XYZ file of C-alpha atoms in Angstrom:
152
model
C -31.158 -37.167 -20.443
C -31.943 -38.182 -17.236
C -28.582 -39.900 -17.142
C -26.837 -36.686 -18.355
C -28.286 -34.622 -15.325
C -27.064 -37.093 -12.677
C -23.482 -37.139 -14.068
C -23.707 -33.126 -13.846
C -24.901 -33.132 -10.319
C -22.301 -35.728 -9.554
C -19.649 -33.813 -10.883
C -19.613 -30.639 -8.031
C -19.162 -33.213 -5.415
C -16.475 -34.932 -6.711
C -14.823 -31.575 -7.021
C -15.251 -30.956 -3.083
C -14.003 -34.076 -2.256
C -10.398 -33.640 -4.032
C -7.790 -31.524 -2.375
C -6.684 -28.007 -2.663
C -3.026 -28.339 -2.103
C -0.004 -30.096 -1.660
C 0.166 -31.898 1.949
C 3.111 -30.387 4.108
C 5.444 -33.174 4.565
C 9.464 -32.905 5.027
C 11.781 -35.109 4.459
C 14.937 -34.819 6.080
C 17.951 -35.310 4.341
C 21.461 -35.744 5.873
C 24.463 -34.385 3.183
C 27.713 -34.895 3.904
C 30.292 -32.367 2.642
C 33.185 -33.408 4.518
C 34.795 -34.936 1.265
C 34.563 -31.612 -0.735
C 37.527 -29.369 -1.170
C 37.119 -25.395 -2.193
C 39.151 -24.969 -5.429
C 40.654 -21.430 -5.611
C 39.741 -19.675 -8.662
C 42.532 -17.026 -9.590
C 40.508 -15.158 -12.165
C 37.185 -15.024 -9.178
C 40.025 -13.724 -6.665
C 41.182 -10.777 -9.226
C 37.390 -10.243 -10.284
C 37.019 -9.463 -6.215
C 39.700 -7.373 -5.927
C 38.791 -5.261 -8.676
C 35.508 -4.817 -7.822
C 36.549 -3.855 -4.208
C 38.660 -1.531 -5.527
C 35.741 0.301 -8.412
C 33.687 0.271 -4.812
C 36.410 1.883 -2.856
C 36.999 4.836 -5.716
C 33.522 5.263 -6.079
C 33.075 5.532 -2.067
C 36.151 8.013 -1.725
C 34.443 9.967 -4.688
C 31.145 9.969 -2.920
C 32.300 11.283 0.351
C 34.609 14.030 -1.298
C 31.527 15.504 -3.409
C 29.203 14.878 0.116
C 32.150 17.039 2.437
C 32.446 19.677 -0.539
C 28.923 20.204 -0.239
C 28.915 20.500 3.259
C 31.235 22.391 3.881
C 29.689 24.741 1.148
C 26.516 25.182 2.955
C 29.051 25.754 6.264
C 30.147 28.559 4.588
C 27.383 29.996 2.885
C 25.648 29.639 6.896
C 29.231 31.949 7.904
C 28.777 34.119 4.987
C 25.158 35.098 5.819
C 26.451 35.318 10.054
C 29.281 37.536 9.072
C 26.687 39.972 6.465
C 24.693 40.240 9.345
C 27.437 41.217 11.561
C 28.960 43.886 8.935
C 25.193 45.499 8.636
C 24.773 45.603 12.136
C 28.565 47.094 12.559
C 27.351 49.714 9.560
C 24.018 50.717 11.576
C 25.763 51.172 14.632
C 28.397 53.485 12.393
C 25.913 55.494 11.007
C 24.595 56.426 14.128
C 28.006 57.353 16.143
C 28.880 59.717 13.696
C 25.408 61.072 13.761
C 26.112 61.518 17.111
C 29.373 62.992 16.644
C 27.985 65.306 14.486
C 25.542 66.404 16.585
C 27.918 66.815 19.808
C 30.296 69.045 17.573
C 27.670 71.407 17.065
C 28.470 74.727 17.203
C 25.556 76.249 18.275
C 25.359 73.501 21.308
C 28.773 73.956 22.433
C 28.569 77.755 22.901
C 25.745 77.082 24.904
C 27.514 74.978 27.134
C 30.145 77.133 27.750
C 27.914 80.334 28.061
C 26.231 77.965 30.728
C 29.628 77.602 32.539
C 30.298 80.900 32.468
C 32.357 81.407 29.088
C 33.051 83.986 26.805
C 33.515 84.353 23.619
C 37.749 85.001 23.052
C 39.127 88.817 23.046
C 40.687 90.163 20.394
C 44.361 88.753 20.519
C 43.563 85.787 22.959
C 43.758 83.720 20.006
C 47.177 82.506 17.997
C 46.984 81.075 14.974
C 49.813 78.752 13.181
C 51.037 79.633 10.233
C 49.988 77.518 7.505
C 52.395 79.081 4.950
C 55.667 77.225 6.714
C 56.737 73.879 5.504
C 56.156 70.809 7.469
C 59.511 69.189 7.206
C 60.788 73.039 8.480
C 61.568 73.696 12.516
C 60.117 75.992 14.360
C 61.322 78.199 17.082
C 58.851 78.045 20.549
C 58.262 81.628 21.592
C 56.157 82.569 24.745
C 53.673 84.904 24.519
C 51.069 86.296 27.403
C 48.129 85.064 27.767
C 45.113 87.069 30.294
C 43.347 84.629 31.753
C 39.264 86.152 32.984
C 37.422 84.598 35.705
C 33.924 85.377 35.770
C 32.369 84.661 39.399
């Protein structure tokens, strides 16, 4: 046994003495290709050209769906510009003729002209058009008098 146990305590040095890779040596190798000739291969040639042409549709299709989509979100970007615009346009409609409504107020624009010194119209001041003649029919001008009161 004894004879056993120094083969087994031989055997881990022996496995530190061997190496763990492949030494790093190059040799260098001159080739000469001078003496070879490119054949032309007809069928390789078309096999290009076809595939240069699948690539080519395929790019074309690419950039047609990518400027679709672009332009899509252009729009939808002047679509939500132009909204914005019409609200604001409807706001600002809203209040002029709340405005105009309240500047053709009766009641406020006889007080305004009672300030300036206005009075209400006499009996006979005011002519009225007749509304039962046609449009389309003429109409004689006729002068009539009109008093004119000054209040000072």
């Amino acid at each position: 046994m004894s004879a056993l146990a120094m083969q087994n305590a031989a055997l881990p040095s022996r496995r530190k003495s061997c190496w763990l890779g492949t030494p790093e040596i190059y040799f260098r190798k001159t080739i000469d290709n001078s003496r070879l000739v490119k054949v032309e291969d007809p069928r390789r040639a078309r096999e290009m050209k076809q595939f240069a042409f699948a690539l080519c549709c395929l790019f074309l299709l690419v950039m047609g769906y990518a400027l679709q989509h672009f332009r899509a979100i252009e729009y939808g970007y002047k679509i939500e510009t132009l909204r914005a615009q019409r609200d604001g346009l409807t706001e600002m409609n809203r209040a002029l003729r709340l405005e105009e409504a309240s500047l053709r107020d009766p009641e406020r624009i006889d007080v305004m002209a009672r300030k300036l010194g206005m009075q209400s119209p006499q009996p006979g001041q005011v002519v009225r058009m007749d509304a039962d003649t046609d449009a389309a029919a003429q109409v004689m001008a006729s002068v009539t008098p009109v008093s004119v009161v000054s209040v000072r």
